[in-house]
mmCIF file of C-alpha atoms and ligand atoms in Angstrom:
data_model
loop_
_atom_site.group_PDB
_atom_site.id
_atom_site.type_symbol
_atom_site.label_atom_id
_atom_site.label_comp_id
_atom_site.label_asym_id
_atom_site.label_seq_id
_atom_site.Cartn_x
_atom_site.Cartn_y
_atom_site.Cartn_z
ATOM 1 C CA MET G 1 -57.888 -41.269 8.631
ATOM 2 C CA GLN G 2 -54.388 -42.420 8.076
ATOM 3 C CA ILE G 3 -53.423 -41.314 5.183
ATOM 4 C CA ARG G 4 -51.999 -44.498 2.104
ATOM 5 C CA ILE G 5 -53.794 -42.723 -1.539
ATOM 6 C CA VAL G 6 -52.676 -39.373 -3.038
ATOM 7 C CA GLY G 7 -54.766 -38.622 -5.422
ATOM 8 C CA VAL G 8 -53.273 -35.981 -7.693
ATOM 9 C CA VAL G 9 -55.023 -33.715 -10.263
ATOM 10 C CA GLY G 10 -52.519 -32.166 -12.537
ATOM 11 C CA CYS G 11 -48.736 -34.109 -13.473
ATOM 12 C CA GLY G 12 -46.744 -30.381 -15.408
ATOM 13 C CA LEU G 13 -44.339 -28.868 -13.511
ATOM 14 C CA MET G 14 -45.692 -29.094 -9.444
ATOM 15 C CA GLY G 15 -48.143 -31.877 -10.037
ATOM 16 C CA SER G 16 -45.157 -34.395 -11.470
ATOM 17 C CA GLY G 17 -42.757 -33.384 -8.332
ATOM 18 C CA ILE G 18 -45.709 -33.614 -5.736
ATOM 19 C CA ALA G 19 -46.994 -37.243 -7.085
ATOM 20 C CA GLN G 20 -42.006 -38.259 -7.000
ATOM 21 C CA VAL G 21 -42.043 -37.274 -3.563
ATOM 22 C CA CYS G 22 -45.289 -38.418 -2.389
ATOM 23 C CA ALA G 23 -43.969 -41.719 -3.920
ATOM 24 C CA GLU G 24 -40.671 -42.155 -2.686
ATOM 25 C CA SER G 25 -42.283 -40.970 0.683
ATOM 26 C CA GLY G 26 -43.863 -44.828 0.946
ATOM 27 C CA PHE G 27 -47.365 -43.499 -0.680
ATOM 28 C CA ASP G 28 -49.388 -45.727 -3.234
ATOM 29 C CA VAL G 29 -50.479 -42.477 -6.092
ATOM 30 C CA ILE G 30 -52.938 -42.027 -8.515
ATOM 31 C CA VAL G 31 -52.159 -38.804 -10.823
ATOM 32 C CA ARG G 32 -54.719 -37.607 -13.280
ATOM 33 C CA GLU G 33 -54.185 -35.500 -16.232
ATOM 34 C CA MET G 34 -56.207 -34.180 -18.719
ATOM 35 C CA SER G 35 -54.848 -36.195 -21.780
ATOM 36 C CA GLU G 36 -52.960 -39.994 -22.649
ATOM 37 C CA GLU G 37 -50.304 -36.996 -24.295
ATOM 38 C CA LEU G 38 -49.797 -34.912 -20.444
ATOM 39 C CA LEU G 39 -49.736 -37.925 -18.643
ATOM 40 C CA LYS G 40 -46.787 -39.462 -21.172
ATOM 41 C CA LYS G 41 -45.127 -36.279 -20.800
ATOM 42 C CA GLY G 42 -45.661 -35.863 -16.882
ATOM 43 C CA LEU G 43 -44.881 -39.688 -15.713
ATOM 44 C CA GLY G 44 -41.675 -39.562 -18.262
ATOM 45 C CA ARG G 45 -40.307 -35.984 -15.749
ATOM 46 C CA ILE G 46 -40.611 -38.038 -12.869
ATOM 47 C CA ASP G 47 -38.693 -40.670 -14.632
ATOM 48 C CA SER G 48 -36.058 -39.025 -15.741
ATOM 49 C CA PHE G 49 -35.697 -37.166 -12.687
ATOM 50 C CA LEU G 50 -35.371 -40.074 -10.808
ATOM 51 C CA ALA G 51 -33.011 -41.719 -14.244
ATOM 52 C CA LYS G 52 -30.404 -38.813 -12.723
ATOM 53 C CA SER G 53 -29.981 -39.565 -9.701
ATOM 54 C CA VAL G 54 -29.722 -42.924 -10.463
ATOM 55 C CA GLU G 55 -26.669 -41.764 -12.673
ATOM 56 C CA LYS G 56 -25.463 -39.577 -10.493
ATOM 57 C CA GLY G 57 -25.566 -42.719 -8.153
ATOM 58 C CA LYS G 58 -28.014 -41.375 -5.251
ATOM 59 C CA ILE G 59 -30.507 -43.796 -5.627
ATOM 60 C CA SER G 60 -30.556 -47.387 -7.045
ATOM 61 C CA ALA G 61 -32.281 -48.504 -9.994
ATOM 62 C CA GLU G 62 -34.291 -50.913 -7.323
ATOM 63 C CA ARG G 63 -34.742 -47.587 -6.172
ATOM 64 C CA LYS G 64 -36.288 -45.977 -9.119
ATOM 65 C CA ALA G 65 -38.394 -48.912 -10.232
ATOM 66 C CA GLU G 66 -40.124 -49.395 -5.728
ATOM 67 C CA VAL G 67 -41.005 -45.242 -6.745
ATOM 68 C CA MET G 68 -42.706 -45.348 -10.430
ATOM 69 C CA SER G 69 -44.180 -48.377 -9.022
ATOM 70 C CA ARG G 70 -46.040 -46.970 -7.193
ATOM 71 C CA ILE G 71 -47.597 -44.054 -9.028
ATOM 72 C CA SER G 72 -50.248 -44.659 -12.287
ATOM 73 C CA GLY G 73 -51.602 -42.299 -14.029
ATOM 74 C CA THR G 74 -55.217 -41.960 -14.984
ATOM 75 C CA THR G 75 -57.704 -39.778 -17.449
ATOM 76 C CA SER G 76 -60.143 -39.591 -15.642
ATOM 77 C CA LEU G 77 -60.557 -38.062 -12.110
ATOM 78 C CA GLU G 78 -63.378 -40.241 -10.748
ATOM 79 C CA ALA G 79 -60.949 -42.438 -10.265
ATOM 80 C CA LEU G 80 -58.773 -40.668 -7.713
ATOM 81 C CA ALA G 81 -61.826 -42.125 -5.942
ATOM 82 C CA PRO G 82 -59.824 -44.118 -3.545
ATOM 83 C CA SER G 83 -58.236 -41.505 -2.359
ATOM 84 C CA HIS G 84 -57.346 -40.915 1.570
ATOM 85 C CA ILE G 85 -56.337 -37.138 0.416
ATOM 86 C CA VAL G 86 -56.104 -35.496 -3.304
ATOM 87 C CA ILE G 87 -53.817 -32.280 -3.454
ATOM 88 C CA GLU G 88 -54.966 -30.680 -6.717
ATOM 89 C CA ALA G 89 -51.987 -28.933 -8.718
ATOM 90 C CA ALA G 90 -53.990 -28.022 -12.137
ATOM 91 C CA THR G 91 -52.944 -24.732 -14.177
ATOM 92 C CA GLU G 92 -53.185 -21.681 -11.433
ATOM 93 C CA ASN G 93 -56.620 -20.441 -13.239
ATOM 94 C CA LEU G 94 -60.298 -20.054 -10.692
ATOM 95 C CA GLU G 95 -62.963 -21.382 -13.101
ATOM 96 C CA ALA G 96 -60.475 -24.450 -14.125
ATOM 97 C CA LYS G 97 -60.413 -25.142 -10.525
ATOM 98 C CA ARG G 98 -63.265 -24.623 -8.949
ATOM 99 C CA GLU G 99 -65.066 -27.686 -12.270
ATOM 100 C CA ILE G 100 -62.253 -29.887 -10.422
ATOM 101 C CA TYR G 101 -63.195 -29.360 -7.421
ATOM 102 C CA LYS G 102 -66.908 -29.518 -8.482
ATOM 103 C CA ALA G 103 -66.226 -32.408 -10.005
ATOM 104 C CA LEU G 104 -63.660 -34.361 -7.087
ATOM 105 C CA ASP G 105 -66.937 -33.504 -4.590
ATOM 106 C CA ALA G 106 -69.403 -35.323 -5.605
ATOM 107 C CA ALA G 107 -66.805 -38.230 -6.981
ATOM 108 C CA CYS G 108 -64.951 -38.593 -3.655
ATOM 109 C CA PRO G 109 -65.952 -39.791 0.165
ATOM 110 C CA GLN G 110 -67.342 -36.980 2.617
ATOM 111 C CA GLY G 111 -63.988 -37.894 4.649
ATOM 112 C CA THR G 112 -61.085 -37.201 1.877
ATOM 113 C CA LEU G 113 -59.124 -34.894 2.801
ATOM 114 C CA PHE G 114 -59.002 -31.787 -0.244
ATOM 115 C CA ALA G 115 -55.559 -30.096 -1.151
ATOM 116 C CA SER G 116 -54.521 -27.167 -3.475
ATOM 117 C CA ASN G 117 -51.482 -26.454 -4.350
ATOM 118 C CA THR G 118 -52.608 -22.804 -5.643
ATOM 119 C CA SER G 119 -50.591 -20.001 -5.566
ATOM 120 C CA SER G 120 -52.652 -16.955 -5.255
ATOM 121 C CA LEU G 121 -56.334 -18.167 -5.094
ATOM 122 C CA SER G 122 -57.919 -18.102 -2.678
ATOM 123 C CA ILE G 123 -58.431 -21.798 -0.456
ATOM 124 C CA THR G 124 -61.303 -20.500 1.158
ATOM 125 C CA GLU G 125 -62.998 -19.568 -1.651
ATOM 126 C CA LEU G 126 -62.311 -23.156 -3.364
ATOM 127 C CA ALA G 127 -63.421 -24.736 -0.853
ATOM 128 C CA ALA G 128 -67.067 -23.045 -1.116
ATOM 129 C CA VAL G 129 -67.503 -24.697 -4.238
ATOM 130 C CA THR G 130 -67.323 -28.597 -2.684
ATOM 131 C CA ARG G 131 -69.621 -30.052 0.364
ATOM 132 C CA ARG G 132 -66.774 -30.383 2.533
ATOM 133 C CA GLY G 133 -64.783 -26.004 3.221
ATOM 134 C CA ALA G 134 -63.636 -28.764 6.846
ATOM 135 C CA ARG G 135 -62.015 -31.061 5.342
ATOM 136 C CA PHE G 136 -60.155 -28.488 2.587
ATOM 137 C CA VAL G 137 -56.449 -26.807 2.974
ATOM 138 C CA GLY G 138 -53.736 -25.753 1.256
ATOM 139 C CA LEU G 139 -50.721 -27.173 0.837
ATOM 140 C CA HIS G 140 -48.586 -25.026 -1.065
ATOM 141 C CA PHE G 141 -45.477 -26.367 -2.266
ATOM 142 C CA PHE G 142 -41.968 -25.234 -4.227
ATOM 143 C CA ASN G 143 -40.919 -25.726 -7.292
ATOM 144 C CA PRO G 144 -38.247 -28.204 -7.731
ATOM 145 C CA VAL G 145 -40.564 -29.804 -5.299
ATOM 146 C CA PRO G 146 -38.066 -32.647 -4.552
ATOM 147 C CA LEU G 147 -35.510 -30.746 -3.623
ATOM 148 C CA MET G 148 -37.232 -27.701 -1.491
ATOM 149 C CA LYS G 149 -37.948 -28.396 1.967
ATOM 150 C CA LEU G 150 -40.921 -26.171 2.121
ATOM 151 C CA VAL G 151 -44.740 -26.656 1.972
ATOM 152 C CA GLU G 152 -46.860 -23.384 3.559
ATOM 153 C CA VAL G 153 -50.099 -24.914 5.175
ATOM 154 C CA VAL G 154 -53.112 -23.181 4.669
ATOM 155 C CA ARG G 155 -55.936 -22.662 6.916
ATOM 156 C CA SER G 156 -59.480 -21.106 5.936
ATOM 157 C CA PRO G 157 -62.419 -19.562 8.128
ATOM 158 C CA LEU G 158 -63.688 -23.596 7.506
ATOM 159 C CA THR G 159 -60.928 -25.459 8.131
ATOM 160 C CA SER G 160 -61.053 -27.598 10.882
ATOM 161 C CA ALA G 161 -57.970 -27.334 13.131
ATOM 162 C CA GLU G 162 -58.166 -31.601 12.484
ATOM 163 C CA ALA G 163 -57.934 -31.354 9.437
ATOM 164 C CA PHE G 164 -55.125 -28.716 8.944
ATOM 165 C CA GLU G 165 -53.317 -30.947 11.597
ATOM 166 C CA GLU G 166 -53.496 -34.118 9.015
ATOM 167 C CA ALA G 167 -52.102 -32.346 6.844
ATOM 168 C CA PHE G 168 -49.039 -30.898 8.446
ATOM 169 C CA ALA G 169 -48.096 -34.305 9.581
ATOM 170 C CA PHE G 170 -48.689 -35.372 6.035
ATOM 171 C CA ALA G 171 -46.492 -33.016 4.435
ATOM 172 C CA LYS G 172 -43.898 -33.782 7.517
ATOM 173 C CA ALA G 173 -44.329 -37.161 6.758
ATOM 174 C CA LEU G 174 -43.658 -36.564 2.814
ATOM 175 C CA GLY G 175 -39.966 -35.190 4.497
ATOM 176 C CA LYS G 176 -40.624 -31.316 3.866
ATOM 177 C CA THR G 177 -40.977 -28.664 6.318
ATOM 178 C CA PRO G 178 -44.095 -27.100 6.516
ATOM 179 C CA ILE G 179 -45.759 -23.701 8.588
ATOM 180 C CA ARG G 180 -48.270 -21.937 8.893
ATOM 181 C CA ALA G 181 -50.428 -19.789 7.009
ATOM 182 C CA ASN G 182 -53.760 -17.840 7.178
ATOM 183 C CA ASP G 183 -55.932 -17.763 3.871
ATOM 184 C CA LYS G 184 -54.922 -14.302 2.673
ATOM 185 C CA THR G 185 -53.454 -14.652 -1.350
ATOM 186 C CA GLY G 186 -49.552 -14.896 -1.397
ATOM 187 C CA PHE G 187 -49.329 -16.630 1.351
ATOM 188 C CA VAL G 188 -46.274 -15.917 3.253
ATOM 189 C CA VAL G 189 -43.497 -16.648 0.129
ATOM 190 C CA ASN G 190 -45.371 -14.963 -2.295
ATOM 191 C CA ARG G 191 -46.661 -12.061 -0.911
ATOM 192 C CA LEU G 192 -42.505 -11.729 -0.257
ATOM 193 C CA LEU G 193 -41.314 -12.508 -3.748
ATOM 194 C CA VAL G 194 -43.856 -11.837 -6.207
ATOM 195 C CA PRO G 195 -43.070 -8.185 -5.726
ATOM 196 C CA TYR G 196 -39.295 -8.907 -6.332
ATOM 197 C CA LEU G 197 -39.549 -10.688 -9.361
ATOM 198 C CA LEU G 198 -41.804 -8.400 -10.771
ATOM 199 C CA ASP G 199 -39.668 -5.712 -9.821
ATOM 200 C CA ALA G 200 -36.840 -7.174 -11.879
ATOM 201 C CA VAL G 201 -38.692 -7.647 -14.902
ATOM 202 C CA ARG G 202 -39.276 -3.505 -14.898
ATOM 203 C CA ALA G 203 -35.760 -3.313 -14.053
ATOM 204 C CA LEU G 204 -35.227 -4.605 -17.584
ATOM 205 C CA GLU G 205 -37.624 -2.821 -18.633
ATOM 206 C CA GLU G 206 -36.291 0.157 -17.446
ATOM 207 C CA GLY G 207 -33.237 0.094 -18.776
ATOM 208 C CA VAL G 208 -32.113 -0.460 -15.235
ATOM 209 C CA GLY G 209 -29.040 -3.652 -16.679
ATOM 210 C CA SER G 210 -29.050 -6.380 -19.051
ATOM 211 C CA VAL G 211 -30.589 -9.970 -18.081
ATOM 212 C CA VAL G 212 -27.312 -11.057 -16.894
ATOM 213 C CA ASP G 213 -26.640 -8.304 -14.867
ATOM 214 C CA ILE G 214 -29.732 -7.969 -12.715
ATOM 215 C CA ASP G 215 -29.480 -11.694 -12.155
ATOM 216 C CA GLU G 216 -25.750 -11.842 -11.123
ATOM 217 C CA GLY G 217 -26.256 -8.458 -9.336
ATOM 218 C CA MET G 218 -28.847 -10.403 -6.639
ATOM 219 C CA ARG G 219 -27.045 -13.641 -6.961
ATOM 220 C CA LEU G 220 -23.266 -12.009 -6.040
ATOM 221 C CA GLY G 221 -24.691 -9.007 -4.334
ATOM 222 C CA CYS G 222 -27.153 -10.696 -1.802
ATOM 223 C CA GLY G 223 -25.403 -14.033 -2.227
ATOM 224 C CA HIS G 224 -29.357 -15.739 -3.933
ATOM 225 C CA PRO G 225 -28.381 -18.986 -4.997
ATOM 226 C CA MET G 226 -29.723 -17.449 -8.798
ATOM 227 C CA GLY G 227 -31.375 -13.974 -9.839
ATOM 228 C CA PRO G 228 -35.015 -13.464 -10.146
ATOM 229 C CA LEU G 229 -35.055 -13.303 -14.300
ATOM 230 C CA THR G 230 -33.724 -16.950 -13.964
ATOM 231 C CA LEU G 231 -35.714 -17.662 -11.195
ATOM 232 C CA LEU G 232 -38.260 -16.192 -12.868
ATOM 233 C CA ASP G 233 -38.066 -18.515 -16.164
ATOM 234 C CA PHE G 234 -37.914 -21.617 -14.164
ATOM 235 C CA VAL G 235 -41.324 -20.912 -12.085
ATOM 236 C CA GLY G 236 -42.879 -19.607 -15.419
ATOM 237 C CA LEU G 237 -43.911 -16.950 -16.577
ATOM 238 C CA ASP G 238 -47.518 -17.667 -17.409
ATOM 239 C CA THR G 239 -48.116 -18.878 -13.706
ATOM 240 C CA THR G 240 -46.248 -15.944 -12.378
ATOM 241 C CA PHE G 241 -48.438 -13.491 -14.505
ATOM 242 C CA TYR G 242 -50.950 -14.802 -12.909
ATOM 243 C CA ILE G 243 -50.060 -15.183 -9.459
ATOM 244 C CA ALA G 244 -49.928 -11.250 -10.292
ATOM 245 C CA ASN G 245 -52.729 -10.766 -11.613
ATOM 246 C CA ILE G 246 -54.623 -12.039 -8.672
ATOM 247 C CA MET G 247 -53.048 -10.720 -6.590
ATOM 248 C CA PHE G 248 -52.883 -7.018 -7.918
ATOM 249 C CA ASP G 249 -57.292 -7.948 -7.903
ATOM 250 C CA GLU G 250 -57.120 -8.753 -4.761
ATOM 251 C CA PHE G 251 -54.841 -5.925 -2.894
ATOM 252 C CA ARG G 252 -55.362 -2.855 -5.761
ATOM 253 C CA GLU G 253 -51.218 -2.016 -5.458
ATOM 254 C CA LYS G 254 -49.040 -1.390 -7.941
ATOM 255 C CA ARG G 255 -46.444 -3.555 -6.509
ATOM 256 C CA PHE G 256 -48.392 -6.504 -6.897
ATOM 257 C CA ALA G 257 -49.522 -6.159 -10.978
ATOM 258 C CA PRO G 258 -47.822 -7.597 -14.074
ATOM 259 C CA PRO G 259 -45.196 -5.473 -15.945
ATOM 260 C CA PRO G 260 -45.777 -5.028 -19.820
ATOM 261 C CA LEU G 261 -43.123 -6.999 -20.480
ATOM 262 C CA LEU G 262 -44.165 -9.953 -19.329
ATOM 263 C CA LYS G 263 -47.690 -9.905 -20.164
ATOM 264 C CA ARG G 264 -45.760 -9.252 -23.827
ATOM 265 C CA MET G 265 -43.745 -12.594 -23.574
ATOM 266 C CA VAL G 266 -46.506 -14.366 -21.968
ATOM 267 C CA GLN G 267 -48.567 -13.804 -25.070
ATOM 268 C CA ALA G 268 -45.424 -14.514 -27.253
ATOM 269 C CA GLY G 269 -45.178 -18.076 -25.667
ATOM 270 C CA MET G 270 -42.158 -17.406 -23.322
ATOM 271 C CA PHE G 271 -43.008 -19.103 -20.693
ATOM 272 C CA GLY G 272 -39.529 -20.032 -19.477
ATOM 273 C CA ARG G 273 -37.922 -23.645 -18.946
ATOM 274 C CA LYS G 274 -40.819 -25.686 -19.608
ATOM 275 C CA SER G 275 -41.305 -23.786 -23.407
ATOM 276 C CA GLY G 276 -37.536 -23.794 -23.722
ATOM 277 C CA MET G 277 -37.763 -19.606 -23.880
ATOM 278 C CA GLY G 278 -38.111 -17.128 -21.666
ATOM 279 C CA PHE G 279 -35.210 -14.640 -20.947
ATOM 280 C CA TYR G 280 -32.725 -16.959 -21.697
ATOM 281 C CA ASP G 281 -33.093 -19.093 -24.185
ATOM 282 C CA TYR G 282 -32.232 -22.820 -23.744
ATOM 283 C CA SER G 283 -32.000 -24.527 -27.046
ATOM 284 C CA ALA G 284 -28.547 -24.846 -26.503
ATOM 285 C CA ASP G 285 -26.571 -26.698 -24.137
ATOM 286 C CA ALA G 286 -25.978 -23.424 -22.156
ATOM 287 C CA PRO G 287 -28.451 -21.162 -21.528
ATOM 288 C CA LYS G 288 -28.116 -17.325 -23.223
ATOM 289 C CA PRO G 289 -30.171 -13.850 -22.784
ATOM 290 C CA SER G 290 -33.306 -14.487 -25.608
ATOM 291 C CA GLN G 291 -32.672 -11.326 -27.718
ATOM 292 C CA GLY G 292 -34.711 -8.401 -27.989
ATOM 293 C CA LEU G 293 -36.814 -8.348 -24.315
ATOM 294 C CA VAL G 294 -36.001 -4.906 -24.432
HETATM 295 N N1 NAD Z 301 -44.336 -23.473 -10.848
HETATM 296 C C1 NAD Z 301 -43.913 -23.116 -9.673
HETATM 297 O O1 NAD Z 301 -43.002 -23.048 -9.168
HETATM 298 C C2 NAD Z 301 -45.633 -22.961 -8.588
HETATM 299 C C3 NAD Z 301 -44.576 -22.603 -7.273
HETATM 300 C C4 NAD Z 301 -46.158 -23.560 -6.305
HETATM 301 C C5 NAD Z 301 -47.023 -24.238 -6.750
HETATM 302 N N2 NAD Z 301 -47.397 -23.896 -7.704
HETATM 303 C C6 NAD Z 301 -49.018 -24.338 -8.676
HETATM 304 O O2 NAD Z 301 -49.454 -25.638 -8.386
HETATM 305 C C7 NAD Z 301 -50.736 -25.400 -9.860
HETATM 306 C C8 NAD Z 301 -49.320 -26.372 -10.663
HETATM 307 O O3 NAD Z 301 -48.915 -25.170 -11.660
HETATM 308 P P1 NAD Z 301 -47.656 -25.527 -12.414
HETATM 309 O O4 NAD Z 301 -46.313 -24.724 -12.185
HETATM 310 O O5 NAD Z 301 -47.370 -26.457 -11.623
HETATM 311 O O6 NAD Z 301 -48.383 -25.515 -14.207
HETATM 312 P P2 NAD Z 301 -48.210 -26.163 -15.008
HETATM 313 O O7 NAD Z 301 -48.811 -25.110 -16.278
HETATM 314 O O8 NAD Z 301 -46.453 -27.102 -15.423
HETATM 315 O O9 NAD Z 301 -48.688 -27.696 -15.005
HETATM 316 C C9 NAD Z 301 -50.475 -27.485 -15.066
HETATM 317 C C10 NAD Z 301 -50.264 -28.797 -14.833
HETATM 318 O O10 NAD Z 301 -52.400 -29.213 -15.245
HETATM 319 C C11 NAD Z 301 -52.836 -30.160 -15.842
HETATM 320 N N3 NAD Z 301 -54.077 -29.664 -15.854
HETATM 321 C C12 NAD Z 301 -55.152 -28.320 -16.026
HETATM 322 N N4 NAD Z 301 -56.587 -28.758 -15.460
HETATM 323 C C13 NAD Z 301 -56.651 -29.351 -14.981
HETATM 324 C C14 NAD Z 301 -57.307 -30.428 -14.808
HETATM 325 N N5 NAD Z 301 -58.350 -30.104 -14.937
HETATM 326 N N6 NAD Z 301 -57.312 -31.851 -14.174
HETATM 327 C C15 NAD Z 301 -55.632 -32.562 -14.423
HETATM 328 N N7 NAD Z 301 -54.951 -31.858 -14.983
HETATM 329 C C16 NAD Z 301 -55.580 -30.684 -15.347
HETATM 330 C C17 NAD Z 301 -52.426 -29.187 -17.111
HETATM 331 O O11 NAD Z 301 -52.315 -30.323 -18.043
HETATM 332 C C18 NAD Z 301 -50.994 -29.183 -17.146
HETATM 333 O O12 NAD Z 301 -50.163 -30.325 -17.294
HETATM 334 C C19 NAD Z 301 -51.228 -23.410 -9.614
HETATM 335 O O13 NAD Z 301 -51.692 -23.944 -9.369
HETATM 336 C C20 NAD Z 301 -49.621 -23.136 -9.884
HETATM 337 O O14 NAD Z 301 -50.089 -21.683 -9.432
HETATM 338 C C21 NAD Z 301 -46.996 -23.473 -9.283
#
C-alpha cells in the first residue's frame, strides 16, 4: 500500500515530533489527542519548534506554513480511519494502549498498518488485541524526534515480512535511519540505556556525587553529549519509571528496577523538562540542580 496519510495517536512529547517529521516529509497527518486543550498544547509544540527554525533561518516562514497545513487535529479515534498507517504514541500504559488498539482496529480498514512507538511494552501483546497481527509493527522513534536519526523497526512473531518492509521503507521516507529489532522488551537501545540511567539515579542516591558531578563526569569523561540526569529530564521521569517497571517485570533483574528516588520524584510530579522540574529546576532561564533530592 502506498502511504500518503499518517494517523498519530497522542500529541505529547513524541507524538508531536512524529506528526511534525511526517508532515515535513510530505505526508498528510491526522493527530488525535484526549481533549481540545491537549491537542492545542501538542500542536502548539510543533508550531513553536518550527517558529524557532524560522528564527534561526533554517526554514522559511512559507515552509513552516506548508508543514503546519498538512497537520490536522482531532479528539476522535474514528477520524483516523482514512490513514494508511497509524502510529500510536500515547502514554506508556499497557491497558490504555490495548483500549486504543481495540478501538482503532474497529475503526480502520483491514489494510491499515498499525505501529506503536512504545519503548518497552510488547508489540506482540499489543498486536494480539487486534485482528491484524500481520500488519502490526513497532516504530520506535527517539526524542527529540525532528533531530534524532534513529528509528527501531520492530517485528513480532505475527508481523508479515511485507508489512515489516513497508514500515522500514516508511522510516527511510521520513529521512530516518532504521534498524531492525525483534520484539524483546527495550529492543536494542533501551536494553542498554535504561540500566545506565537508573544507575545514575542510584549513584546520586548513594551520594557518589552531586547532580552536576554525575552529569559532568559522563559528559567530559566519556564524551557523551549530555549527562544521564539531564537526559532523564529530557526523556521524562514518569516515562522512564514506566519503562523500568515494565523491563523489571519482564527480566526480573535488579539493574532494571526503578530506584526509590525516581519513584518519589514521579510521585511528586517532578517529570523533568515537561513539568518544569526534575533533576534540574527549569523555572529560571538557566536550569539549576533541584533542591532537596537526596
Ligand atoms: N519520551 C521519550 O523519550 C520516548 C522515546 C521513545 C518512545 N517513547 C514512547 O512514546 C510514547 C509516548 O511518550 P511521550 O514521552 O510522548 O509521553 P507524553 O506523556 O509526553 O505524551 C503522551 C500523550 O498521549 C496522550 N494520550 C493518552 N491516551 C491517549 C489516547 N487514548 N488517545 C490519544 N492520546 C492519548 C496524552 O494525553 C499525552 O499527551 C510512550 O509509549 C513512550 O514509551 C517515549
